[in-house]
Coordinates of C-alpha atoms in Angstrom, one line a residue:
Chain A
X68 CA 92.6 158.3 86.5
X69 CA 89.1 156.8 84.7
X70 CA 90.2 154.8 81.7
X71 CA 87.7 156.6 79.0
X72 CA 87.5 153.5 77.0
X73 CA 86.6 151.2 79.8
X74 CA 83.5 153.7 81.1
X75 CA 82.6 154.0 77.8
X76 CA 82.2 150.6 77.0
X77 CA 80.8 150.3 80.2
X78 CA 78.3 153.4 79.9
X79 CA 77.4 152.2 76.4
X80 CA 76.6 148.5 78.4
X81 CA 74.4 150.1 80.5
X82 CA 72.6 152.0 78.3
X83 CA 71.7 149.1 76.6
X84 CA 70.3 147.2 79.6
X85 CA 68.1 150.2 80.4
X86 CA 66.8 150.0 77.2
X87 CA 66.0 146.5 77.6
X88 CA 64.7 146.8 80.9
X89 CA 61.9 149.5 80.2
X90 CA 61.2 147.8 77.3
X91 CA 60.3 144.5 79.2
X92 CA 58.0 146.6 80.9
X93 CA 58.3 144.8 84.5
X94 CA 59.5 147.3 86.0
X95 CA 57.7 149.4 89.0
X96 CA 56.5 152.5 87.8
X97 CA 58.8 155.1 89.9
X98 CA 62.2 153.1 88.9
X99 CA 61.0 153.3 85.3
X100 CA 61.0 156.8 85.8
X101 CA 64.5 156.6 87.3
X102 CA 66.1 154.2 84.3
X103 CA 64.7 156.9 81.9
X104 CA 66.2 159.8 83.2
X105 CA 69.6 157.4 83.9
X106 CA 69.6 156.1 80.3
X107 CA 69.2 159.7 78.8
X108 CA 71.9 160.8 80.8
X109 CA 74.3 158.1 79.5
X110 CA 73.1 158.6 75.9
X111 CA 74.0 162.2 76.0
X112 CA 77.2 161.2 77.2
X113 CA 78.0 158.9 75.3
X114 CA 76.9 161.1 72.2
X115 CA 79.7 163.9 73.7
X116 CA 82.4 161.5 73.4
X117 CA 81.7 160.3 70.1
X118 CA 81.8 163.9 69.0
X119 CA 85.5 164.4 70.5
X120 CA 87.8 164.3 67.5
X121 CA 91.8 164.1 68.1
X122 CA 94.3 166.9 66.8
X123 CA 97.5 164.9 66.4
X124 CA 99.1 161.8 66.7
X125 CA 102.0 161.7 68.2
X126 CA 105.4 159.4 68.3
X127 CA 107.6 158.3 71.0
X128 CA 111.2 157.7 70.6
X129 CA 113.4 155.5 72.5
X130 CA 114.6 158.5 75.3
X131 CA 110.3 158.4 75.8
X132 CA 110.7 161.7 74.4
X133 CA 107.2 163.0 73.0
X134 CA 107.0 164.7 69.8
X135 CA 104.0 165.6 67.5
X136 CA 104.1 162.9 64.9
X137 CA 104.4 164.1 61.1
X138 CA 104.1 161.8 58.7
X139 CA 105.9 163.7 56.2
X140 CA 109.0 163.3 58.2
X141 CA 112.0 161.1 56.7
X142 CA 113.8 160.5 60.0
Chain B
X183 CA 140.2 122.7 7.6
X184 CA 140.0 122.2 4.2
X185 CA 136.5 120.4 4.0
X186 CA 138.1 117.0 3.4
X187 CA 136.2 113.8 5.6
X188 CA 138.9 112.0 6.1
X189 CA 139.5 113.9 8.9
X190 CA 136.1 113.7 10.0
X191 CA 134.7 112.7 13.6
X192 CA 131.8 111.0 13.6
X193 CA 129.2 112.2 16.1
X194 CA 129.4 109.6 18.5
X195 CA 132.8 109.5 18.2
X196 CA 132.9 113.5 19.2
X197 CA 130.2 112.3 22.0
X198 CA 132.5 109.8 23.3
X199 CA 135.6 112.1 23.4
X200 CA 133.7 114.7 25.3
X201 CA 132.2 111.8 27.8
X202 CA 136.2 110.8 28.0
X203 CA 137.3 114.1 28.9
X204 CA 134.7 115.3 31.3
X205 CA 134.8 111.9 33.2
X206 CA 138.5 111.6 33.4
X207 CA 138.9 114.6 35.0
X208 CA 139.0 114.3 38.3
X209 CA 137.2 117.5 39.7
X210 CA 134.1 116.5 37.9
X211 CA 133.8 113.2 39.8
X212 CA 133.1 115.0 42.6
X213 CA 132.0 119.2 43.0
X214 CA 129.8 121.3 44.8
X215 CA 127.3 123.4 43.1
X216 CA 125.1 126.3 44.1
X217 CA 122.1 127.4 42.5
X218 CA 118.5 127.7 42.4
X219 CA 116.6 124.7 41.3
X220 CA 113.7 125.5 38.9
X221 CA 111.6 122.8 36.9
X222 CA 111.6 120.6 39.6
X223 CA 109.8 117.7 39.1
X224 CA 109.5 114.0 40.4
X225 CA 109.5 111.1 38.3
X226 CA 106.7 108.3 38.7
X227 CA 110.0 106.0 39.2
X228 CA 110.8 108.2 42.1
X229 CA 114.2 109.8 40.3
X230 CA 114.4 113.5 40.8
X231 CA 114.5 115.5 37.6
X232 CA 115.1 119.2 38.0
X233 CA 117.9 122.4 36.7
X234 CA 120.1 124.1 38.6
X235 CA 120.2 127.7 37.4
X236 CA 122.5 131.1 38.5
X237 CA 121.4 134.9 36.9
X238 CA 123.0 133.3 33.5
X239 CA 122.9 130.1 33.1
X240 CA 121.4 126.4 33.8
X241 CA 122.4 122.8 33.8
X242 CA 120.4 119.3 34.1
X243 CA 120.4 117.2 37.1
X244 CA 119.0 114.3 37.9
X245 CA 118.9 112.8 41.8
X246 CA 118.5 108.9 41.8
X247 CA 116.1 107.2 44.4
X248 CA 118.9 105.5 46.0
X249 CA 120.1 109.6 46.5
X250 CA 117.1 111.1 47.0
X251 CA 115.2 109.1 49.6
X252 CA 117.8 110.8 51.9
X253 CA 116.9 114.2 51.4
X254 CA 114.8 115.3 54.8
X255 CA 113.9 118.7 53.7
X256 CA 111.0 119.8 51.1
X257 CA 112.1 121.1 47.7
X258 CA 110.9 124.5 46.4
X259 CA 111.0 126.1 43.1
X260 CA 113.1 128.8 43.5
X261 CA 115.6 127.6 46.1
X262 CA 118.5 128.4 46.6
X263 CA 120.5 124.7 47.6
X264 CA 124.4 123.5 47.6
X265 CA 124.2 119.9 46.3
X266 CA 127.3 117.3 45.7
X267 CA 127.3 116.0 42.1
X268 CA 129.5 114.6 39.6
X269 CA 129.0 115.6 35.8
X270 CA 127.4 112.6 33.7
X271 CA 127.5 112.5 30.1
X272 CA 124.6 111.0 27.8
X273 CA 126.6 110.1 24.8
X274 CA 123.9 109.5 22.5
X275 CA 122.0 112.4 23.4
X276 CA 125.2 114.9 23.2
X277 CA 124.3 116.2 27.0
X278 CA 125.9 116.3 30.3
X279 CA 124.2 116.8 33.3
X280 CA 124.7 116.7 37.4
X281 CA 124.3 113.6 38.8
X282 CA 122.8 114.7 42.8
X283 CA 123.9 112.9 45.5
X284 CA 122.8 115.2 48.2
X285 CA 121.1 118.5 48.9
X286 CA 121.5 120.9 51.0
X287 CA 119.4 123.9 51.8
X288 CA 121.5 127.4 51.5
X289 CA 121.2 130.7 51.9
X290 CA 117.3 131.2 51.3
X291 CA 116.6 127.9 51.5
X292 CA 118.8 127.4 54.9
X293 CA 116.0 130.4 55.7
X294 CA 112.8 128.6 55.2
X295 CA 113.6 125.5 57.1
X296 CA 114.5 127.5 60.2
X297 CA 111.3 129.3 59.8
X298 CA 109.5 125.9 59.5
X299 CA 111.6 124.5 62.5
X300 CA 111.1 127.5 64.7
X301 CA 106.9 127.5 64.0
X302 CA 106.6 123.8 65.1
X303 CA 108.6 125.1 68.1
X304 CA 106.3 128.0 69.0
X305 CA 102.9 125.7 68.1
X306 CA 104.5 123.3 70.4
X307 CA 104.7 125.8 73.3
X308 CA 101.1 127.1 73.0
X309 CA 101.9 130.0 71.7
X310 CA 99.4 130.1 68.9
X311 CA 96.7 129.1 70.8
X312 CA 93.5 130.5 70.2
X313 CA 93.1 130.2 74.3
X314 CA 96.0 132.6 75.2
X315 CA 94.3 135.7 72.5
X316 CA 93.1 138.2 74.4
X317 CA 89.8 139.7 72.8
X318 CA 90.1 143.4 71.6
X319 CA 88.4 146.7 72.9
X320 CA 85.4 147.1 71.5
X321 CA 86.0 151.5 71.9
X322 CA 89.4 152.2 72.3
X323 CA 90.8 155.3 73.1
X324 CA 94.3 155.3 72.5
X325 CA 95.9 153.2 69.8
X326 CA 99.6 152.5 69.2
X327 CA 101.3 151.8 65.9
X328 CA 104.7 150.1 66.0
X329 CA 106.1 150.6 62.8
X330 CA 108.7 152.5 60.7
X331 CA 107.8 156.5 61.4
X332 CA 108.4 156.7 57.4
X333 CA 106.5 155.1 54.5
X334 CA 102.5 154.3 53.3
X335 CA 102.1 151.7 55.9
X336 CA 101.9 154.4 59.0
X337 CA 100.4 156.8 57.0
X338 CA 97.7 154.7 55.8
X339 CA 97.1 153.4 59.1
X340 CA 96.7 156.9 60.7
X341 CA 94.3 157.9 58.2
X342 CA 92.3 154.7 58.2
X343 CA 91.9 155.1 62.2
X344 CA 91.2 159.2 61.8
X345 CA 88.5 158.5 59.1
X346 CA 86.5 155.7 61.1
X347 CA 87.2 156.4 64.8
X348 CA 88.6 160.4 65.4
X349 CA 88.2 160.0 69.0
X350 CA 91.2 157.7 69.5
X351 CA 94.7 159.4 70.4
X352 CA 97.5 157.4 68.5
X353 CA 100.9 157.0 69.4
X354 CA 103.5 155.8 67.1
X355 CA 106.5 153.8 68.2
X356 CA 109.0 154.3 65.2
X357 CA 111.0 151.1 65.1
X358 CA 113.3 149.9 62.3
X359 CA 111.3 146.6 60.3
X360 CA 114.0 145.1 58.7
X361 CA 117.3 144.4 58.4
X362 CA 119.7 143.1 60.8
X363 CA 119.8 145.4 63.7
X364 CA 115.5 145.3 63.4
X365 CA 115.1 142.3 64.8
X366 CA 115.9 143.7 68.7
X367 CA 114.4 146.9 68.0
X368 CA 111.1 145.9 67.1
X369 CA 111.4 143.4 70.5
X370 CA 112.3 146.5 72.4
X371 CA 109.8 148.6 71.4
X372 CA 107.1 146.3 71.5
X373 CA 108.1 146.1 75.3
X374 CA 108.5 149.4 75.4
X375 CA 104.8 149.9 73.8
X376 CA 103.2 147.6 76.1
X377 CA 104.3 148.5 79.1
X378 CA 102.7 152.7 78.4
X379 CA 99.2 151.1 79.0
X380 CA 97.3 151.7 75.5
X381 CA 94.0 149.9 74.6
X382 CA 95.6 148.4 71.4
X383 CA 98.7 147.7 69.7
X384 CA 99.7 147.6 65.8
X385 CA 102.6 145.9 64.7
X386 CA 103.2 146.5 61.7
X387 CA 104.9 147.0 58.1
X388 CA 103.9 147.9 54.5
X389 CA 104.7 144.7 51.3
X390 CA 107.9 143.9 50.5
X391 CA 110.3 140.0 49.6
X392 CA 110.3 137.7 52.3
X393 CA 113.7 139.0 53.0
X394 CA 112.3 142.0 53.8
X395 CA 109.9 140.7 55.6
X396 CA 112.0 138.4 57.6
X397 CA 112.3 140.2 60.9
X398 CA 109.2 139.1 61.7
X399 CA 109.8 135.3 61.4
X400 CA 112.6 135.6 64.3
X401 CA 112.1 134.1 67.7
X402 CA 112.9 137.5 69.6
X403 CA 110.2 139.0 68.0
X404 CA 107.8 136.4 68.2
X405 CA 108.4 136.4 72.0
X406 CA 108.4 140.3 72.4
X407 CA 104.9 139.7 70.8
X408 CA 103.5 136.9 72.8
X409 CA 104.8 138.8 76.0
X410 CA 102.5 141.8 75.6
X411 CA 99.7 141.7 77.7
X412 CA 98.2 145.1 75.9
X413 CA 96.0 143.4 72.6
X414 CA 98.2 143.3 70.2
X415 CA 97.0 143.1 66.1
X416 CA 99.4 142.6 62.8
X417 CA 99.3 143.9 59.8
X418 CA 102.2 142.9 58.0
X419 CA 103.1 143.2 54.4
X420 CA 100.8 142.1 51.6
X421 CA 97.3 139.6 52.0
X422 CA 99.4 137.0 51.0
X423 CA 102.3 137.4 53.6
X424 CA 102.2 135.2 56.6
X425 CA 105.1 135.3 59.1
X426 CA 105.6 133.8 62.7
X427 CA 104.5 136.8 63.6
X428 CA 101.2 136.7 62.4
X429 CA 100.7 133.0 64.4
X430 CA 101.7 135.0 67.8
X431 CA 99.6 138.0 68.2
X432 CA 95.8 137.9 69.6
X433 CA 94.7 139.1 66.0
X434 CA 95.8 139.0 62.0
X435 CA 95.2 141.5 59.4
X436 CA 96.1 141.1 56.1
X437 CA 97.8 144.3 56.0
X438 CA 98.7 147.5 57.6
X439 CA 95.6 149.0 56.4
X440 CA 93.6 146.1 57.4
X441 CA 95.1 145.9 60.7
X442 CA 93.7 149.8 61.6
X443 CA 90.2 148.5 60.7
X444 CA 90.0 145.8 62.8
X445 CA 90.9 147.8 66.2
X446 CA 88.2 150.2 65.1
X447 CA 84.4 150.8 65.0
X448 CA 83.0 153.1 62.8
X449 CA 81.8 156.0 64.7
X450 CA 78.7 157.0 62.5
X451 CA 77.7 152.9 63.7
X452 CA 78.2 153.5 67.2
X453 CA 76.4 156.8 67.3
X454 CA 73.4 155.1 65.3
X455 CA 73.3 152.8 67.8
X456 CA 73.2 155.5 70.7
X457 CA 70.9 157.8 69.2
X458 CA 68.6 154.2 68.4
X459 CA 68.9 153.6 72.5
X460 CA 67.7 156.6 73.1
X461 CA 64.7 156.7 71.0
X462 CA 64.1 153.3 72.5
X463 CA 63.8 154.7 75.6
X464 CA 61.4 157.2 74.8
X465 CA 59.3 154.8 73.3
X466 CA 59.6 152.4 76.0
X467 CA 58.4 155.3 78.5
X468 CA 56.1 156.6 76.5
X469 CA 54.0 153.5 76.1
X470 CA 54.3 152.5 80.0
X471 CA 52.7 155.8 80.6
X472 CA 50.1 154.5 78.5
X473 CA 49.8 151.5 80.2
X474 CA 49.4 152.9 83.6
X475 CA 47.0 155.9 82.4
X476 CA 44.5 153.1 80.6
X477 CA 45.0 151.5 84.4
X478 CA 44.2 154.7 86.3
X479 CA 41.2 155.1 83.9
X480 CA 39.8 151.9 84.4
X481 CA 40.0 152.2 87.7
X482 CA 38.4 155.5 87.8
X483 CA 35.4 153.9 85.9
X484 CA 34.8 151.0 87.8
X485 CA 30.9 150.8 89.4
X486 CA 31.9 149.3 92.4
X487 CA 34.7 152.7 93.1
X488 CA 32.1 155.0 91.8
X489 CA 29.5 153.2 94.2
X490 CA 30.8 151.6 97.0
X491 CA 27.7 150.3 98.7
X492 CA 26.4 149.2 95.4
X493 CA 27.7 145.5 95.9
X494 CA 26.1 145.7 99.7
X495 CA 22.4 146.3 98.4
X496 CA 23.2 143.6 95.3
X497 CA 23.7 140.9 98.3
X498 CA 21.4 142.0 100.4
X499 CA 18.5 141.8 97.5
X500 CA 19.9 138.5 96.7
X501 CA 19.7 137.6 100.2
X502 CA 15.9 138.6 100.4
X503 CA 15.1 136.9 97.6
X504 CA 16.8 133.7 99.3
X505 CA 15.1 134.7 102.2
X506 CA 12.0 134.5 100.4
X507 CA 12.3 131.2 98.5
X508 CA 13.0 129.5 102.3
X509 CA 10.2 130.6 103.6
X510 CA 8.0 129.8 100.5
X511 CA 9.3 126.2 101.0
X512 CA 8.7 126.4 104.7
X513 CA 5.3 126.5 104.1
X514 CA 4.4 124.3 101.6
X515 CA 6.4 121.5 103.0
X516 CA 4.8 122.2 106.1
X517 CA 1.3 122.2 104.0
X518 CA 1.8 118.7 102.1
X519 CA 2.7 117.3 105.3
X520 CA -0.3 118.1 107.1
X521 CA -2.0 116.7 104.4
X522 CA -1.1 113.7 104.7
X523 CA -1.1 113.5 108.6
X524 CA -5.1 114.1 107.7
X525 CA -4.8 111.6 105.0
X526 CA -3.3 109.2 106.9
X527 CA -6.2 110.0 110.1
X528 CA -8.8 109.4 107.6
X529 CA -7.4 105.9 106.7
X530 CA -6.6 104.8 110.2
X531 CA -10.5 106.0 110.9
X532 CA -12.1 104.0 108.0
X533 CA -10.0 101.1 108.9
X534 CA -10.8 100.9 112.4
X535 CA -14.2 101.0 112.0
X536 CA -13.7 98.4 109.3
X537 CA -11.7 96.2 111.5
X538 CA -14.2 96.7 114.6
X539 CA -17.2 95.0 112.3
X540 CA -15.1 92.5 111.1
X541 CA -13.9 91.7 115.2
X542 CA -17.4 91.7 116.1
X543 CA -18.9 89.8 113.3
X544 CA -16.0 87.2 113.4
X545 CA -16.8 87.1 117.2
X546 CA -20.9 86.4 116.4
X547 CA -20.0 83.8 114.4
X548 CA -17.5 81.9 116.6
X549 CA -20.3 82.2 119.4
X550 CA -22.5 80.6 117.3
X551 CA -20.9 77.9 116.4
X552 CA -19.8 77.1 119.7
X553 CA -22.8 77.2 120.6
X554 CA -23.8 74.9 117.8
X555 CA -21.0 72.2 118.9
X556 CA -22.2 72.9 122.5
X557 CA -23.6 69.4 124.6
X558 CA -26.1 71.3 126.2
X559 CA -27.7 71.9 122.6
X560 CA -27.0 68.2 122.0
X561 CA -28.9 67.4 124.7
X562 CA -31.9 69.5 124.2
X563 CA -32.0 67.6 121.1
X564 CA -33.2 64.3 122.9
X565 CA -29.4 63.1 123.2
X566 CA -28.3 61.9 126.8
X567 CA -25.1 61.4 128.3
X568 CA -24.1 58.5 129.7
X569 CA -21.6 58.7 133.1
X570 CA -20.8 56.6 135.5
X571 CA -20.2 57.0 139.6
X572 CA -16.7 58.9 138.9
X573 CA -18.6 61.2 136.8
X574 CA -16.1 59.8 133.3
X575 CA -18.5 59.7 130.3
X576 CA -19.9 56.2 129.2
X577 CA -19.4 56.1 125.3
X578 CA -18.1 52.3 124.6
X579 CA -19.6 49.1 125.8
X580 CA -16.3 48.2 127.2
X581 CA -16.8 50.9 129.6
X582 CA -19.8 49.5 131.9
X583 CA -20.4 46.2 133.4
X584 CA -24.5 44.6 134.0
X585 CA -25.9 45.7 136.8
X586 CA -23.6 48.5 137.4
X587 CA -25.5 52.3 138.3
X588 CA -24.9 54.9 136.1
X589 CA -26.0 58.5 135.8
X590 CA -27.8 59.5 132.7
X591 CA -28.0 63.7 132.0
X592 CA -31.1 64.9 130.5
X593 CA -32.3 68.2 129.5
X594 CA -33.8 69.1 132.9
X595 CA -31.9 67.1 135.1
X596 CA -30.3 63.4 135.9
X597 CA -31.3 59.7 136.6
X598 CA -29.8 57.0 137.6
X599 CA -29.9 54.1 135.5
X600 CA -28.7 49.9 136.0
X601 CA -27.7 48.4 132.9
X602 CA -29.4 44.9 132.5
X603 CA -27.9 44.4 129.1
X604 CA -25.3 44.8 126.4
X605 CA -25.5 44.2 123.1
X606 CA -23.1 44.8 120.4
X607 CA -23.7 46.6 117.1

């Protein structure tokens, strides 16, 4: 299973050598094309994830036992 | 009393009696004492001054060099020692006071000198190097929280990390953060924590005394911490509080607050920056299509595409016209040159002729004058010339003798001749 944080970093890392890339300007015309159409599809991606908002944090006791975590709890 | 001074102690008599009584007895020749010290102070003699105080009360005491030069372990305001002392009385003065002969840490203080014992310990065994942090996640995406499940600290923490970075799940790992049976807890959890493969880890704990605190100045704890591969950040107690703790893990936050901060990015930062990439990119594109339409136009208006034989007819004029300038030279080289083959003709003419007169009247002359020198003209000019019978020429008397016959050459002809005398000029 993908570790979201690692291909986020890692799309985000791309993204930004794209940018710099097509803004160099060295690049043949064809793979220009091809960066573009890469680095919008990691920029909509990335925006997606930054959008994702989590519900509930949660707490695990010592049996590993997973419970939704309220804070107004006194035990 | 009936107000009478006969009576009457003086006051250095009372001052002596009291200095009698305490330093006869025996028990205060030699006691322990507990208390706090407070208005500690060192003299410029090097003698300790300072008070020993409980929740009531206070009493003087005063640690000689000869005692205190001893003593190993810093002195605090506030601390809580054990000393050995006897009770000294200043009889002019009307005080008595401890006389310290040594001084030992206790309770709180006992406390603080293990804590500084067991950080040189830990610093010594590289475990506060800067080399062994690991660097946090610059986006991550699950957080854990070790901490008590009840209090501001967690709650604080959970809304710091909601407000700034939604996206992240967090898990909490309720743990006890003080008292006694904390100390294995917290280790356990943290163990625990590590091993469920987070991005981050908080340890942490909202203010409280340094007893409170203390859990997190033990050496199970410190090595639970230093044992987690997962990043690990603290936020424990208030700005001021520093505990072992805080030495061990990969970062320090002030506090629990402080600590959820650090592990995050602001989101409306992040999505700045993605949205900022992307118009990048359009720009970037955007202008290279520029670039290569300007090209594509250039090209399309460029003579030599439009016409292709254009550049042939340019070199073959300019060929012609070299052509032309050749043969131009041609000529007039071949011209100047005949010229002066003529020229040169001319001169070789005249000169001949020149030289032929010369030759010939050069030639007239020598004749003549050969002629001139010639006998034969000598000769017609009445001169003879003596020979004799071998034909030699006669010019000296020495050459002939009397009566010899010689030939004598005239004009016309010769005679013969005797010669009947000489005679000497």
């Amino acid at each position: 299973m993908e570790n979201p944080a690692v291909t986020f970093e890692e799309a985000m890392k791309r993204l930004e050598e794209i940018v710099r890339q097509l803004e160099n300007g060295k690049v043949p015309l064809e793979q220009s094309l091809n960066l573009f159409e890469e680095g919008v599809r990691l920029s909509k991606y990335c925006q997606e994830i930054l959008q994702r908002v989590e519900a509930h944090a949660v707490k695990i006791n010592e049996n590993g036992v997973i419970k939704d975590f309220n804070p107004t709890e006194t035990k | 009393m009936n107000g009478t001074t006969t009576n009457a102690y003086s006051v250095s008599e009372i001052n002596a009696l009291v200095k009698e009584t305490i330093q006869g007895n025996l028990l205060f020749r030699k006691l322990l004492v507990k208390g706090e010290i407070s208005n500690y102070k060192i003299h410029t003699t090097g003698i300790w001054y300072f008070s020993l105080k409980d929740e009531r009360s206070r009493i003087k005491a005063i640690m000689f060099v000869s005692a205190n030069r001893f003593v190993k372990m810093p002195i605090q305001e506030g601390m809580s020692v054990l000393v050995q002392a006897s009770v000294g009385v200043y009889e002019q003065g009307g005080e008595y006071q401890l006389i310290v002969e040594t001084i030992n840490p206790l309770g709180a203080g006992l406390l603080f000198l293990q804590f500084e014992q067991l950080k040189k310990q830990l610093f010594s065994e590289g475990l506060f190097d800067d080399s062994r942090k690991i660097s946090l996640p610059l986006y991550p995406f699950h957080i854990g929280l070790i901490t008590a499940p009840t209090g501001a600290a967690v709650q604080d923490m959970i809304t710091t990390i909601r407000r700034r970075w939604p996206i992240a799940k967090i898990t909490v790992f309720p743990t006890l953060v003080q008292g006694k049976t904390a100390v294995p807890q917290i280790a356990q959890t943290l163990q625990f924590a590590d091993q469920q493969g987070l991005d981050v880890l908080i340890v942490a704990r909202g203010g409280g005394s340094i007893e409170d605190l203390w859990a997190f100045n033990d050496e199970i704890v410190a090595r639970a911490i230093a044992d987690c591969a997962t990043p690990i950040v603290s936020g424990i107690g208030h700005e001021t509080d520093t505990t072992i703790a805080d030495f061990v893990v990969d970062h320090r936050a002030p506090t629990p607050t402080g600590a959820a901060e650090m592990v995050t990015p602001l989101k409306s930062e992040v999505l700045a920056t993605v949205l900022d990439f992307r118009l990048r990119l359009e720009q970037a594109l955007f202008l290279r299509l520029q670039r290569e339409q300007e090209r594509l136009q250039n090209l399309k208006t460029n003579p030599n595409l439009i016409d292709p034989f254009r550049l042939i007819r340019m070199q073959s004029l300019h060929f012609d016209q070299l052509a032309f300038r050749l043969v131009g030279f041609a000529n007039t080289f071949m011209v100047s040159k005949k010229q002066q083959l003529e020229h040169l003709q001319l001169l070789l003419g005249k000169n001949f002729k020149i030289i032929f007169e010369n030759a010939t009247n050069q030639f007239q002359r020598n004749v003549a004058h050969l002629d001139s020198l010639s006998p034969l003209n000598v000769i017609h000019r009445g001169y003879a010339v003596l020979e004799n019978e071998a034909g030699t020429v006669v010019s000296e008397l020495a050459h002939v003798e009397i009566n010899q016959t010689v030939q004598i050459r005239l004009k016309d002809g010769r005679v013969s001749a005797k010669i009947t005398k000489k005679e000497r000029l």
